[in-house]
CSV table of C-alpha atoms in Angstrom, one decimal:
chain,number,residue,atom,x,y,z
A,1,MET,CA,12.6,-30.0,44.4
A,2,THR,CA,9.2,-29.2,42.8
A,3,TYR,CA,6.6,-26.7,43.7
A,4,THR,CA,2.8,-26.4,43.1
A,5,ILE,CA,1.4,-23.4,41.3
A,6,LYS,CA,0.2,-22.1,44.7
A,7,GLU,CA,3.6,-22.4,46.2
A,8,VAL,CA,5.2,-20.6,43.3
A,9,SER,CA,2.6,-17.9,43.5
A,10,GLU,CA,3.4,-17.3,47.1
A,11,LYS,CA,7.1,-17.4,46.5
A,12,THR,CA,7.1,-15.0,43.6
A,13,GLY,CA,4.1,-12.8,44.2
A,14,ILE,CA,2.7,-13.7,40.8
A,15,THR,CA,-0.9,-15.0,40.6
A,16,PRO,CA,-1.6,-18.5,39.4
A,17,TYR,CA,-3.6,-16.9,36.6
A,18,THR,CA,-0.5,-15.0,35.4
A,19,LEU,CA,1.7,-18.0,35.8
A,20,ARG,CA,-0.7,-20.0,33.5
A,21,PHE,CA,-0.8,-17.0,31.1
A,22,TYR,CA,3.0,-16.8,30.9
A,23,GLU,CA,3.1,-20.5,30.2
A,24,LYS,CA,0.4,-20.3,27.5
A,25,GLU,CA,2.2,-17.3,25.9
A,26,GLY,CA,5.5,-19.2,25.7
A,27,VAL,CA,7.5,-17.0,28.1
A,28,LEU,CA,7.8,-19.7,30.7
A,29,PRO,CA,9.4,-22.8,29.1
A,30,HIS,CA,9.7,-26.3,30.4
A,31,VAL,CA,6.9,-26.5,33.1
A,32,LYS,CA,6.4,-30.2,33.8
A,33,ARG,CA,3.1,-31.8,34.8
A,34,ASP,CA,2.5,-34.8,37.0
A,35,GLU,CA,0.4,-37.8,35.9
A,36,ASN,CA,-2.8,-35.8,36.7
A,37,GLY,CA,-1.8,-32.9,34.6
A,38,ILE,CA,-0.9,-30.7,37.6
A,39,ARG,CA,1.9,-28.2,37.0
A,40,MET,CA,5.0,-29.0,38.9
A,41,TYR,CA,7.5,-26.1,38.9
A,42,SER,CA,11.2,-26.6,39.4
A,43,ASP,CA,13.9,-24.2,40.8
A,44,SER,CA,14.8,-23.6,37.2
A,45,ASN,CA,11.2,-22.5,36.4
A,46,ILE,CA,11.3,-20.1,39.4
A,47,ASP,CA,14.5,-18.6,38.0
A,48,TRP,CA,12.7,-18.1,34.7
A,49,ILE,CA,9.8,-16.5,36.4
A,50,GLU,CA,12.1,-14.1,38.2
A,51,THR,CA,13.8,-13.3,34.9
A,52,VAL,CA,10.5,-12.6,33.3
A,53,GLN,CA,9.5,-10.4,36.3
A,54,VAL,CA,12.7,-8.4,36.0
A,55,LEU,CA,12.4,-8.0,32.2
A,56,ARG,CA,8.7,-6.9,32.6
A,57,SER,CA,9.7,-4.4,35.2
A,58,THR,CA,12.0,-2.8,32.7
A,59,GLY,CA,9.2,-2.4,30.2
A,60,LEU,CA,10.1,-5.2,27.9
A,61,PRO,CA,7.0,-6.5,26.2
A,62,LEU,CA,6.0,-10.1,26.5
A,63,SER,CA,6.5,-10.5,22.7
A,64,GLU,CA,10.2,-9.7,23.1
A,65,ILE,CA,10.5,-11.9,26.2
A,66,LYS,CA,9.0,-14.7,24.1
A,67,GLU,CA,11.5,-14.0,21.4
A,68,TYR,CA,14.3,-14.3,24.0
A,69,VAL,CA,12.8,-17.6,25.3
A,70,GLU,CA,12.7,-19.0,21.7
A,71,LEU,CA,16.3,-18.0,21.2
A,72,TYR,CA,17.2,-19.7,24.5
A,73,LYS,CA,15.6,-22.9,23.3
A,74,GLY,CA,17.9,-22.6,20.2
A,75,GLY,CA,20.9,-23.3,22.4
A,76,ASP,CA,24.4,-21.9,22.3
A,77,SER,CA,24.1,-20.8,18.7
A,78,THR,CA,21.8,-18.0,19.8
A,79,LEU,CA,24.1,-16.7,22.6
A,80,GLN,CA,25.1,-13.6,20.7
A,81,GLN,CA,21.5,-12.7,19.9
A,82,ARG,CA,20.4,-13.1,23.5
A,83,LYS,CA,23.4,-11.1,24.7
A,84,HIS,CA,22.5,-8.3,22.3
A,85,MET,CA,18.9,-8.3,23.5
A,86,MET,CA,20.1,-8.0,27.1
A,87,ALA,CA,22.6,-5.3,26.3
A,88,ARG,CA,19.9,-3.3,24.6
A,89,GLN,CA,17.6,-3.7,27.6
A,90,LYS,CA,20.4,-2.8,29.9
A,91,GLY,CA,20.9,0.4,28.0
A,92,LYS,CA,17.2,1.3,28.4
A,93,VAL,CA,17.4,0.6,32.2
A,94,GLU,CA,20.5,2.7,32.5
A,95,GLU,CA,18.7,5.6,30.8
A,96,GLN,CA,15.7,5.1,33.1
A,97,ILE,CA,18.0,5.2,36.1
A,98,PHE,CA,19.7,8.4,34.8
A,99,ARG,CA,16.3,10.1,34.4
A,100,LEU,CA,15.2,9.0,37.9
A,101,MET,CA,18.5,10.4,39.3
A,102,LYS,CA,17.8,13.7,37.7
A,103,THR,CA,14.3,13.7,39.1
A,104,LEU,CA,15.6,12.9,42.5
A,105,GLU,CA,18.1,15.7,42.3
A,106,LYS,CA,15.3,18.1,41.5
A,107,ILE,CA,13.2,16.8,44.4
A,108,ASN,CA,16.1,17.1,46.8
A,109,TYR,CA,16.7,20.7,45.6
A,110,LYS,CA,13.1,21.6,46.3
A,111,MET,CA,13.2,19.9,49.7
A,112,ALA,CA,16.3,21.9,50.6
A,113,LEU,CA,14.5,25.1,49.7
A,114,PHE,CA,11.6,24.1,51.9
A,115,ASP,CA,13.9,23.4,54.8
A,116,ALA,CA,15.6,26.8,54.3
A,117,GLN,CA,12.2,28.5,54.2
A,118,GLU,CA,11.1,26.7,57.4
A,119,LYS,CA,14.2,27.9,59.2
A,120,GLU,CA,13.5,31.4,58.1
A,121,PHE,CA,9.9,31.1,59.3
A,122,GLU,CA,11.0,29.8,62.7
A,123,LYS,CA,13.2,32.9,63.2
A,124,LEU,CA,10.2,35.2,62.9
A,125,PRO,CA,9.0,36.7,66.2
């Protein structure tokens, strides 16, 4: 099945401008065009777009995503390099999660203090 840029934009939440930019920057490989030059996206392209979205959300710069795409194009001989890149990014995400959990603990502690103060306030005559 193929999709137009508008359909992909609606499906992924990424603007057509950004989709064209990703293709131009080399982070969205293998986008085919019809006889009129209109981009026709495949399910595989959508999977790549979702991968780019996930990697961007972790703070990975486009230059490193492009490096990953180039490695992917290199085939199985680059598997270990790609795995290493993902493992490094996974570690960064785990660190982000750890920091967010600590932040959430602090917020929950403060909320518990507020709840206790409200109960004390309600007891006042």
